[in-house]
Coordinates of C-alpha atoms in Angstrom, one line a residue:
X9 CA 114.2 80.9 79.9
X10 CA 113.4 84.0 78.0
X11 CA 111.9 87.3 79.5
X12 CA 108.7 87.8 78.2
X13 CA 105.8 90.0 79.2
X14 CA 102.0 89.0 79.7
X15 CA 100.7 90.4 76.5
X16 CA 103.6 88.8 74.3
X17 CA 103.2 85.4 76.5
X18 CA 99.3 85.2 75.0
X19 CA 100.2 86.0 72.1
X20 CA 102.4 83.5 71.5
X21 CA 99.7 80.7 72.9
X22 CA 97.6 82.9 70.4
X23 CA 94.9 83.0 73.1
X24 CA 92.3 86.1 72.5
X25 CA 91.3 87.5 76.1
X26 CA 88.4 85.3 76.5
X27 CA 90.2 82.5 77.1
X28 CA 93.4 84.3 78.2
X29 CA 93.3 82.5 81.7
X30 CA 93.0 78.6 80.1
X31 CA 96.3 78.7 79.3
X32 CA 97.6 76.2 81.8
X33 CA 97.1 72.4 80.2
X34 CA 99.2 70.0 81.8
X35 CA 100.5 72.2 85.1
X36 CA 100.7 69.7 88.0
X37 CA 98.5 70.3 91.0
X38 CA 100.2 72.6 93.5
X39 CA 99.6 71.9 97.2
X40 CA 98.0 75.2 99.0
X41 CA 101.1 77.2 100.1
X42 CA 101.4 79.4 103.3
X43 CA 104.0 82.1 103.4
X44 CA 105.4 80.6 106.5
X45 CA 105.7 77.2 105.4
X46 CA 108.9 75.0 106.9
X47 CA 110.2 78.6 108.1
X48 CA 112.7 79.0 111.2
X49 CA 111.3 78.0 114.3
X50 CA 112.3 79.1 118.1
X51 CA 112.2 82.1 120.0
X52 CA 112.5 85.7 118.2
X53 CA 114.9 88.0 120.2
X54 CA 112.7 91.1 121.4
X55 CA 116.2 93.2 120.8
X56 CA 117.3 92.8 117.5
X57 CA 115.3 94.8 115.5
X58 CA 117.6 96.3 112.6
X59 CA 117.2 100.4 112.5
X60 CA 117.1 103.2 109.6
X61 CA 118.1 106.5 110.8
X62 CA 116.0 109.4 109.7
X63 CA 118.5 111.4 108.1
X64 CA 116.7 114.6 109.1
X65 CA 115.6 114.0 112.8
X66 CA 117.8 111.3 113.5
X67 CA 115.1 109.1 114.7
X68 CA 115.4 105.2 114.6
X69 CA 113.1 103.8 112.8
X70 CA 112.0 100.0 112.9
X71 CA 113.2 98.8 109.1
X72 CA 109.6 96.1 109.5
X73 CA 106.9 99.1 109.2
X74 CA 103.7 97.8 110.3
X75 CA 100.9 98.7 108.0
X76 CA 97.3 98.7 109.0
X77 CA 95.1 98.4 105.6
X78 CA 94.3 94.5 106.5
X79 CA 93.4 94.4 110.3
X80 CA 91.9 91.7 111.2
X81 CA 88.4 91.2 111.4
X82 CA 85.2 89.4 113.7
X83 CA 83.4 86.5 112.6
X84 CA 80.8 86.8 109.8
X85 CA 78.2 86.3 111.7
X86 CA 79.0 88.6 114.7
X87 CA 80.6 91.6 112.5
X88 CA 78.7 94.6 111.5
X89 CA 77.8 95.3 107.6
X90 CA 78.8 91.1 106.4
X91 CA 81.8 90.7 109.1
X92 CA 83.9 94.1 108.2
X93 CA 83.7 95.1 111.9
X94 CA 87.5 95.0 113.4
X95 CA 88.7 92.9 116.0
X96 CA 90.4 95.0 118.5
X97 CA 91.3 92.8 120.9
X98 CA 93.4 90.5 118.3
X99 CA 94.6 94.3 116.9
X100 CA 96.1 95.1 120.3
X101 CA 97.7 91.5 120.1
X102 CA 99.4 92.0 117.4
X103 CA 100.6 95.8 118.4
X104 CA 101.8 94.8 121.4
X105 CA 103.6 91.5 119.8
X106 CA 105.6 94.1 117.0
X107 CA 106.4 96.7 119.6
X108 CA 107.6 94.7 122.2
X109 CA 110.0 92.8 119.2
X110 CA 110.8 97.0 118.5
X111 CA 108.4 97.6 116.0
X112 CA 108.0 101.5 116.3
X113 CA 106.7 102.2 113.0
X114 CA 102.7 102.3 111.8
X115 CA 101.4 103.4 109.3
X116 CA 97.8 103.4 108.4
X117 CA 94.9 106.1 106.4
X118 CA 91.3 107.2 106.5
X119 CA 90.8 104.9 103.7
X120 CA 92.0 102.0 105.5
X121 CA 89.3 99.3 106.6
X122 CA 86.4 101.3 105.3
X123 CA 87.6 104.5 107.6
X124 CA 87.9 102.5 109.9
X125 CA 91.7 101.5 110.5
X126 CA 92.9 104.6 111.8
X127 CA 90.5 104.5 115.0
X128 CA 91.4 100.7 115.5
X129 CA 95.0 101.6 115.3
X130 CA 95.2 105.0 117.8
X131 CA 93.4 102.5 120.2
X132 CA 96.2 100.1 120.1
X133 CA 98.6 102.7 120.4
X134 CA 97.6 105.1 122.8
X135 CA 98.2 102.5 125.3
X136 CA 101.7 103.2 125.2
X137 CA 103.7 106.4 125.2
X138 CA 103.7 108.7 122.6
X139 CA 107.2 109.2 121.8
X140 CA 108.0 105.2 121.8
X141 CA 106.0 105.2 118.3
X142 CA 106.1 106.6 114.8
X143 CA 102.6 107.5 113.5
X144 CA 102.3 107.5 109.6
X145 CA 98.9 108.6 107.7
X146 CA 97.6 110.1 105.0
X147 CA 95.8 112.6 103.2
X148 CA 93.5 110.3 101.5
X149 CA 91.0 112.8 99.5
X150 CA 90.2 110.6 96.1
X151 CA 87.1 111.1 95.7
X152 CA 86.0 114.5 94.1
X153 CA 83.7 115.9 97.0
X154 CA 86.9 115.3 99.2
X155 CA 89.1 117.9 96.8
X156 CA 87.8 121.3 98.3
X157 CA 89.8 122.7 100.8
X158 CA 87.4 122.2 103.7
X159 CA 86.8 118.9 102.9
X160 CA 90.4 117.6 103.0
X161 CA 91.0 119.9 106.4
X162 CA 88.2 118.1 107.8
X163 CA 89.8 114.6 106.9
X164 CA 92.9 115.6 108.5
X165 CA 91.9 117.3 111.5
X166 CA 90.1 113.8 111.9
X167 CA 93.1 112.0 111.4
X168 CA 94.2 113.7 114.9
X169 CA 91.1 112.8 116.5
X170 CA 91.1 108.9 115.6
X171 CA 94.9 108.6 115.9
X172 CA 94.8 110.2 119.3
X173 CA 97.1 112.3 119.2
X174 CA 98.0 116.1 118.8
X175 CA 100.8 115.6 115.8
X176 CA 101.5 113.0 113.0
X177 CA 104.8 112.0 112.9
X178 CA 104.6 110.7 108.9
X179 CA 102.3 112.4 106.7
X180 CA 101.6 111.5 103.3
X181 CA 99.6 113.0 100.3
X182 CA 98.0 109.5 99.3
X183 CA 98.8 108.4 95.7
X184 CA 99.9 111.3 93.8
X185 CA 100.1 109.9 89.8
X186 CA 96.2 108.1 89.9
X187 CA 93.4 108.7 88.1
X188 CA 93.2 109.3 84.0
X189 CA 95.3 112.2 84.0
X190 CA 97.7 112.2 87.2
X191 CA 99.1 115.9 87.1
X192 CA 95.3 117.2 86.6
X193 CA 93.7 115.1 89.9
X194 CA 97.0 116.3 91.7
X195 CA 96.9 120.2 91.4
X196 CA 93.2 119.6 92.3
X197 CA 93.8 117.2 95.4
X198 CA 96.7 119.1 96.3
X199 CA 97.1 122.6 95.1
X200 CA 94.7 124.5 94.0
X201 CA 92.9 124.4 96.6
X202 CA 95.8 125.4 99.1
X203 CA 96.1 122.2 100.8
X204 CA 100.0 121.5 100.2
X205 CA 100.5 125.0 101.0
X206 CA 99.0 124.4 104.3
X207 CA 100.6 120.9 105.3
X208 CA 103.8 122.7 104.7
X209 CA 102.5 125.3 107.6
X210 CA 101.7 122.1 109.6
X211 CA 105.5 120.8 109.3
X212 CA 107.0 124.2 110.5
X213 CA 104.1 124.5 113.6
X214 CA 105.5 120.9 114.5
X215 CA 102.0 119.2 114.2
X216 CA 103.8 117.6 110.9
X217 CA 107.2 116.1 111.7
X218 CA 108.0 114.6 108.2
X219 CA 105.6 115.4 104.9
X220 CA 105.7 113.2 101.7
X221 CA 103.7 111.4 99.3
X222 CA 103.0 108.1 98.0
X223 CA 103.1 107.1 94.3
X224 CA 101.2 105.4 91.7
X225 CA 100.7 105.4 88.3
X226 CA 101.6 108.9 86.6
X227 CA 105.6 109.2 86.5
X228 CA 105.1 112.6 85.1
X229 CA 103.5 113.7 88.7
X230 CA 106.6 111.6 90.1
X231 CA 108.9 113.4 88.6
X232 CA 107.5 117.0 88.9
X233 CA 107.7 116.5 92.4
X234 CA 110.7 115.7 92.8
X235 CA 111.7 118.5 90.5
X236 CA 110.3 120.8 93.3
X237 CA 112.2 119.5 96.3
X238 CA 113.9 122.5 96.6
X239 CA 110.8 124.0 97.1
X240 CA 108.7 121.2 99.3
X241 CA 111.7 119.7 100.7
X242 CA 110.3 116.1 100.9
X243 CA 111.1 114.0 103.7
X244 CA 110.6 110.7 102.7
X245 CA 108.3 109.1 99.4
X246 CA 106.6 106.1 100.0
X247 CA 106.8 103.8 96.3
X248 CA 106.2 100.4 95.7
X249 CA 109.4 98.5 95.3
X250 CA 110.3 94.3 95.0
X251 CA 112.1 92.1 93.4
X252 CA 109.5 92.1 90.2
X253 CA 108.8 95.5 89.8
X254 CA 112.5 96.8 90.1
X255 CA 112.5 95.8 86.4
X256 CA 109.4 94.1 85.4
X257 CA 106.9 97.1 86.2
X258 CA 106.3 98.4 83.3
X259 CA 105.7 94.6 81.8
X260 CA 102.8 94.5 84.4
X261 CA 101.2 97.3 83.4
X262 CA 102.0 100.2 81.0
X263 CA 101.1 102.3 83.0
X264 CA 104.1 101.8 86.6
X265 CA 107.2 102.6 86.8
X266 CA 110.5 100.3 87.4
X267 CA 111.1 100.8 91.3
X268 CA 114.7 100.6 90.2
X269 CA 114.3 104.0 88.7
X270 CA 112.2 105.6 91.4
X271 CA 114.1 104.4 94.0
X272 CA 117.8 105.7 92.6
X273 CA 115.7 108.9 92.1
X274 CA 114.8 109.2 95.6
X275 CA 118.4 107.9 96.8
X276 CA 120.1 110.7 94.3
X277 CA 118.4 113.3 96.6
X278 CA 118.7 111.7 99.5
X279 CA 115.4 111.4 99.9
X280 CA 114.6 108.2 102.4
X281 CA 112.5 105.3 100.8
X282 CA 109.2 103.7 102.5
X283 CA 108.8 100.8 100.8
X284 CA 105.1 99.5 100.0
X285 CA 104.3 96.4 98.7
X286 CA 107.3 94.3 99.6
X287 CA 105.1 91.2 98.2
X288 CA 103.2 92.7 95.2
X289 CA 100.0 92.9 97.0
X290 CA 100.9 88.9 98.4
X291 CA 101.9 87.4 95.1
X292 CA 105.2 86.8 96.1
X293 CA 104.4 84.8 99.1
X294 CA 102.1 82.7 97.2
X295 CA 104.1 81.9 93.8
X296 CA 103.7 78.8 91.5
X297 CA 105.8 75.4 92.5
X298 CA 108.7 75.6 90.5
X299 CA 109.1 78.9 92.1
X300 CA 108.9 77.9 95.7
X301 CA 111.5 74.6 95.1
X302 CA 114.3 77.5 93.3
X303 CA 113.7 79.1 96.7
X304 CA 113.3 76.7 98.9
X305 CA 116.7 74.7 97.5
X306 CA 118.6 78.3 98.3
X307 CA 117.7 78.6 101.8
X308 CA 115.2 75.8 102.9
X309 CA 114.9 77.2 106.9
X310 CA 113.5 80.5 104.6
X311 CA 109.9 81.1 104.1
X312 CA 109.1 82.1 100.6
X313 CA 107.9 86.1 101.6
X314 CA 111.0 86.4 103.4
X315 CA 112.8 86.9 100.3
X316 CA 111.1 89.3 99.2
X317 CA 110.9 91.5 102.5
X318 CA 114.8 91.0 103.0
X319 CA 115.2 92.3 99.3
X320 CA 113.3 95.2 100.0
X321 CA 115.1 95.5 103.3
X322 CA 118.9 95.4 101.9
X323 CA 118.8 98.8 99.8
X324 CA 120.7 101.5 102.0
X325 CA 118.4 104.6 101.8
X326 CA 115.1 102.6 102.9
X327 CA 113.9 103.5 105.5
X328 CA 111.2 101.3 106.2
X329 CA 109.5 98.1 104.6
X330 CA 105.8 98.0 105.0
X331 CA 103.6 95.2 105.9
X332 CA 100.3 94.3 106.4
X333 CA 100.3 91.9 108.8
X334 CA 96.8 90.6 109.7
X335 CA 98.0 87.3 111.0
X336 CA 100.3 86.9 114.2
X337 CA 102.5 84.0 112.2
X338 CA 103.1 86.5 109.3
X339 CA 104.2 88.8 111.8
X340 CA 106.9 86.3 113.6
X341 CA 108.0 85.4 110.3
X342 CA 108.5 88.9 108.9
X343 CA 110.5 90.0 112.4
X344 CA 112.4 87.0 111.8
X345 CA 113.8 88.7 108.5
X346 CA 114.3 91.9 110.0
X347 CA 115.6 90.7 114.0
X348 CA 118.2 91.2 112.5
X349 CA 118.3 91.8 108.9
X350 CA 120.6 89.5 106.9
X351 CA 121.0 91.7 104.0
X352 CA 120.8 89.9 100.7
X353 CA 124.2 89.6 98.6
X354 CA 124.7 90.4 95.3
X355 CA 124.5 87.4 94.2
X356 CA 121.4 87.1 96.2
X357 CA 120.4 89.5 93.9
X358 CA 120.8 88.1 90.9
X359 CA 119.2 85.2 91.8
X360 CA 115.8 87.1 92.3
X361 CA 116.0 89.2 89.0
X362 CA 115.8 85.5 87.4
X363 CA 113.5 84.5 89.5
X364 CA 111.2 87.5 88.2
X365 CA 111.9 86.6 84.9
X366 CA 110.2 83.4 85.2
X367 CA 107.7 84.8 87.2
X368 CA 106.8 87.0 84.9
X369 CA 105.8 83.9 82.5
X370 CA 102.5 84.0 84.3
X371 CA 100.0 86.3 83.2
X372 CA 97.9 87.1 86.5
X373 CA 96.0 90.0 87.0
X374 CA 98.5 92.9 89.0
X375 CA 96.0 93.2 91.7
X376 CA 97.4 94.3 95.1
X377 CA 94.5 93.4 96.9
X378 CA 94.0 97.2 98.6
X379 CA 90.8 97.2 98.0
X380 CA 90.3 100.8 96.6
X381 CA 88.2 99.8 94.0
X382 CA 85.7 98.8 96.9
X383 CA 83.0 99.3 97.5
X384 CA 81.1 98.2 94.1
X385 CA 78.1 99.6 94.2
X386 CA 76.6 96.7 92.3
X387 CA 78.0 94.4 95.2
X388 CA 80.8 92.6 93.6
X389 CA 83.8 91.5 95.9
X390 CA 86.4 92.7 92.9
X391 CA 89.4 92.1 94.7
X392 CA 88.2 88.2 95.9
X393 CA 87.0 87.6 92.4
X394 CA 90.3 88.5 91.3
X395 CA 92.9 87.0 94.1
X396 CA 90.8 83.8 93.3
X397 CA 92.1 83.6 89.6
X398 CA 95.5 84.3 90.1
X399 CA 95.6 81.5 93.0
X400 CA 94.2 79.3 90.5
X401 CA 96.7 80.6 87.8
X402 CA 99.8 79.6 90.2
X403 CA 98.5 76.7 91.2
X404 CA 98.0 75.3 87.8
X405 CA 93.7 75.2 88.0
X406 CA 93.2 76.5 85.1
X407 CA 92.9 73.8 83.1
X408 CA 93.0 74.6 78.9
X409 CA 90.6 72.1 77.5
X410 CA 88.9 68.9 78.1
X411 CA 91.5 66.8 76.9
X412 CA 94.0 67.9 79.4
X413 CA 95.3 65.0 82.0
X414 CA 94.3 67.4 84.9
X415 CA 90.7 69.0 83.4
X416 CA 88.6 67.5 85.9
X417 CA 90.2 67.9 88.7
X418 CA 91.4 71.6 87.8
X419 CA 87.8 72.2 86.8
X420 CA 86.5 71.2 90.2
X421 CA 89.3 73.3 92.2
X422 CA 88.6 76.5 90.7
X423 CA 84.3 76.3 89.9
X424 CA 84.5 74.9 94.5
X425 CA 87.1 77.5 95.3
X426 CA 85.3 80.1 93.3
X427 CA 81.7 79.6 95.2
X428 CA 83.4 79.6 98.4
X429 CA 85.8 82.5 98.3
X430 CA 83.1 85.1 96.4
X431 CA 79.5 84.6 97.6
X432 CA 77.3 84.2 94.2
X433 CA 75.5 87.6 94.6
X434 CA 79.3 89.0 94.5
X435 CA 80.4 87.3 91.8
X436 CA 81.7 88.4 88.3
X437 CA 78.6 87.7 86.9
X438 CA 76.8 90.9 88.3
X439 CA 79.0 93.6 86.8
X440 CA 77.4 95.4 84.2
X441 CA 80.8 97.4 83.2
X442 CA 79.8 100.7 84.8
X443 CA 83.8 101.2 84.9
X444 CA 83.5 103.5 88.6
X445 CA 85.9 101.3 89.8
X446 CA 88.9 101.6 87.4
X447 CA 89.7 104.8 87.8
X448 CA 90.7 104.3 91.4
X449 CA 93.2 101.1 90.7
X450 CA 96.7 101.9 91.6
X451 CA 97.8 99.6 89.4
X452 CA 95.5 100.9 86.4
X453 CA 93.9 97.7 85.9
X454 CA 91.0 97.5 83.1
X455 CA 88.7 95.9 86.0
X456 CA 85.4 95.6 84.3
X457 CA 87.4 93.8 81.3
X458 CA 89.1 91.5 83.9
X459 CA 85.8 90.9 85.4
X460 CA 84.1 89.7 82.3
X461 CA 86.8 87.8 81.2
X462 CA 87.1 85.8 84.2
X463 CA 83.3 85.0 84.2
X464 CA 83.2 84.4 80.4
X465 CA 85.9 81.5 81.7
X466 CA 83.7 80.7 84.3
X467 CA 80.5 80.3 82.4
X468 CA 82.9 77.7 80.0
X469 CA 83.9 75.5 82.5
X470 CA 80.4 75.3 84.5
X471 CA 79.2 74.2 80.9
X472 CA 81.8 71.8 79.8
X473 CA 81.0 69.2 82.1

């Protein structure tokens, strides 16, 4: 099958973007697919966790990161401000489920769980001893009344406090390359105000043990960094890496980078690799049916995600694979990748790069679900609305017209699925295209466009009854 991106795919249907989505006529009804389904079952060994070494302090590190932007939450109608308040109990769980199967990594932010992630997460880990544990967080000063100096002192001295502890082990300027003009937001975030110049201060006190950034977006902020290593001697970079976006990036949006060129980058330099969204954001665990049967007849005792984690997993100079677990069985399943880690062949290889390609003939939205476009302040659920329509898209409930076999039955699975995943007073319908959320999109999506195009398909199907 040929490799074609999203805008040349509707093209070629010669669909304008009001009617993008309906693209879909005669797709099969997909069962609802679990990331765990028919996966290997039994006891996981608690000592087979495979290790990175830090090549600078020689520390082991867990190559399963634990990352804590999805903690779980308590019931809606128990949880503070529409069921957003954590559930610490189930957090400690969880903790004490990856550590004791040698999860030592964590890595979390003050943007996290609406500022809250960081205090759930020093809970769960002051309960063991410091130096069994790797603490990663960042810097997470976006919004302009965060940019002065005191302001993004204040956030990190914070950090401490909610963390628990006296040093971070992993810190990271949070995603250098957003915003319209990437190198302009950076020098403001970052160094005109003297705030680099002081983390660096931090490493050599010790209250920093590694420093680095994460990227999105602006490859011209990427790259001038890294043309100053000899100067900010980075640890480690945190990017976005997986078996679509090592080629297929830039096909998602104009605006990312190839991970296969940030990564060789980083690995030229020997600069170690944290690896962020290892499943686009989930879409790789939840990928249309002809999708899961290619991967399912290649290794049927598999679960679809672990693919993707194990891919992430098998390039030398990573040195960690985040994941946000917020479920315990997404957790077992993920330390059955990496206890130990079976590392993909080249053939293996192969087989995913075509895999993308045909991936790649579906156009969903590139939303990673991190919810930084949150909160609306017209109340919309953006990321829901949007997670909602790609699940429809790879499930084939999107029907194109009435005269398709599966209209009515499509029709009904997305208008049901719709009203129960986005509460109506949330729903697309209420944007009124103020744009405050685009700017903060790692993956520089035009939201308000998305948003009106998905309720201009919306409006269609309630009325064609």
């Amino acid at each position: 099958m040929s490799n074609i991106n999203r805008r040349d795919f509707l093209k070629r249907l010669g669909l304008g973007a009001s009617v993008a989505g309906l693209a879909f006529a005669g797709c099969e009804k997909a069962a609802k697919k679990g990331s765990t389904d028919n996966v290997i079952t039994g006891d996981i060994p608690e000592d087979k966790m495979t290790y990175r070494v830090n090549p600078k302090t020689g520390e082991k590190v867990s190559l399963l990161g634990y990352g804590c932007m999805r903690w779980p939450t308590v019931s809606q109608e128990s949880g503070r401000d529409g069921g957003e308040e954590l559930d610490q109990e189930v957090i400690n769980d969880l903790v004490d489920t990856a550590i004791r199967h040698g999860v030592n990594y964590f890595d979390t932010s003050p943007a996290y769980c609406k500022g809250r992630s960081e205090g759930a997460t020093g809970i769960a880990l002051s309960r063991y001893p410091r130096e069994s544990y790797y603490i990663a967080t960042k810097l997470s000063n976006f919004a302009p009344s965060t940019w002065s100096r005191e302001a993004s002192l204040a956030m990190y001295h914070n950090s401490l406090k909610e963390l628990q502890t006296d040093y971070i082990d992993y810190m990271l300027l949070h995603g250098v390359g957003m915003g319209n003009d990437g190198m302009e937001e950076f020098n403001k975030r970052y160094i005109d105000n003297g705030v680099l110049d002081f983390l660096m201060k931090e490493r050599e006190a010790g209250r920093i043990r590694n420093l680095g950034f994460s990227y999105h977006g602006d490859i011209a902020v990427f790259d001038h960094l890294l043309s100053r290593h000899d100067e900010y001697k980075w640890d480690f970079v945190q990017i976005q890496l997986n078996y679509v976006d090592w080629k297929h990036a830039k096909e998602v949006n104009e605006r990312n980078t190839n991970a296969e060129y940030l990564y060789n980058e980083l690995a030229r330099r020997d600069i170690p690799a944290i690896i962020m969204e290892p499943l686009l954001g989930g879409r790789l665990s939840n990928v249309p049916d002809h999708i899961v049967s290619r991967l399912k007849q290649r290794d049927p005792e598999r679960s679809v995600a672990s693919w993707a984690f194990r891919y992430a997993g098998s390039h030398p100079d990573v040195l960690t694979v985040l994941s946000g677990m917020t479920y315990k069985e997404h957790l077992e399943d993920n330390l059955r990748s990496f206890c130990p880690l079976k590392p993909l062949t080249d053939e293996d290889n192969m087989f995913l790069y075509e895999t993308a390609d045909l991936m790649m003939q579906y156009p969903t939205v590139p939303c990673n679900d991190c919810k930084y476009c949150m909160p609306c302040p017209y109340g919309l659920d953006i990321p829901s609305i949007l997670l909602h329509y790609n699940k429809c898209i790879n499930e084939c409930n999107v029907p194109a017209s009435r005269q398709s076999e599966n209209y009515r039955e499509a029709r009904r699975a997305f208008l049901i699925g719709y009203d129960r995943s986005v509460p109506g007073l949330r729903q697309a319908s209420h944007c009124i295209g103020c744009g405050q959320c685009a700017p903060h999109c790692p993956q520089s999506i035009d939201i308000p466009a998305e948003l009106h195009r998905i309720d201009g398909m919306v409006e269609r199907l309630k009325r064609e009854v």
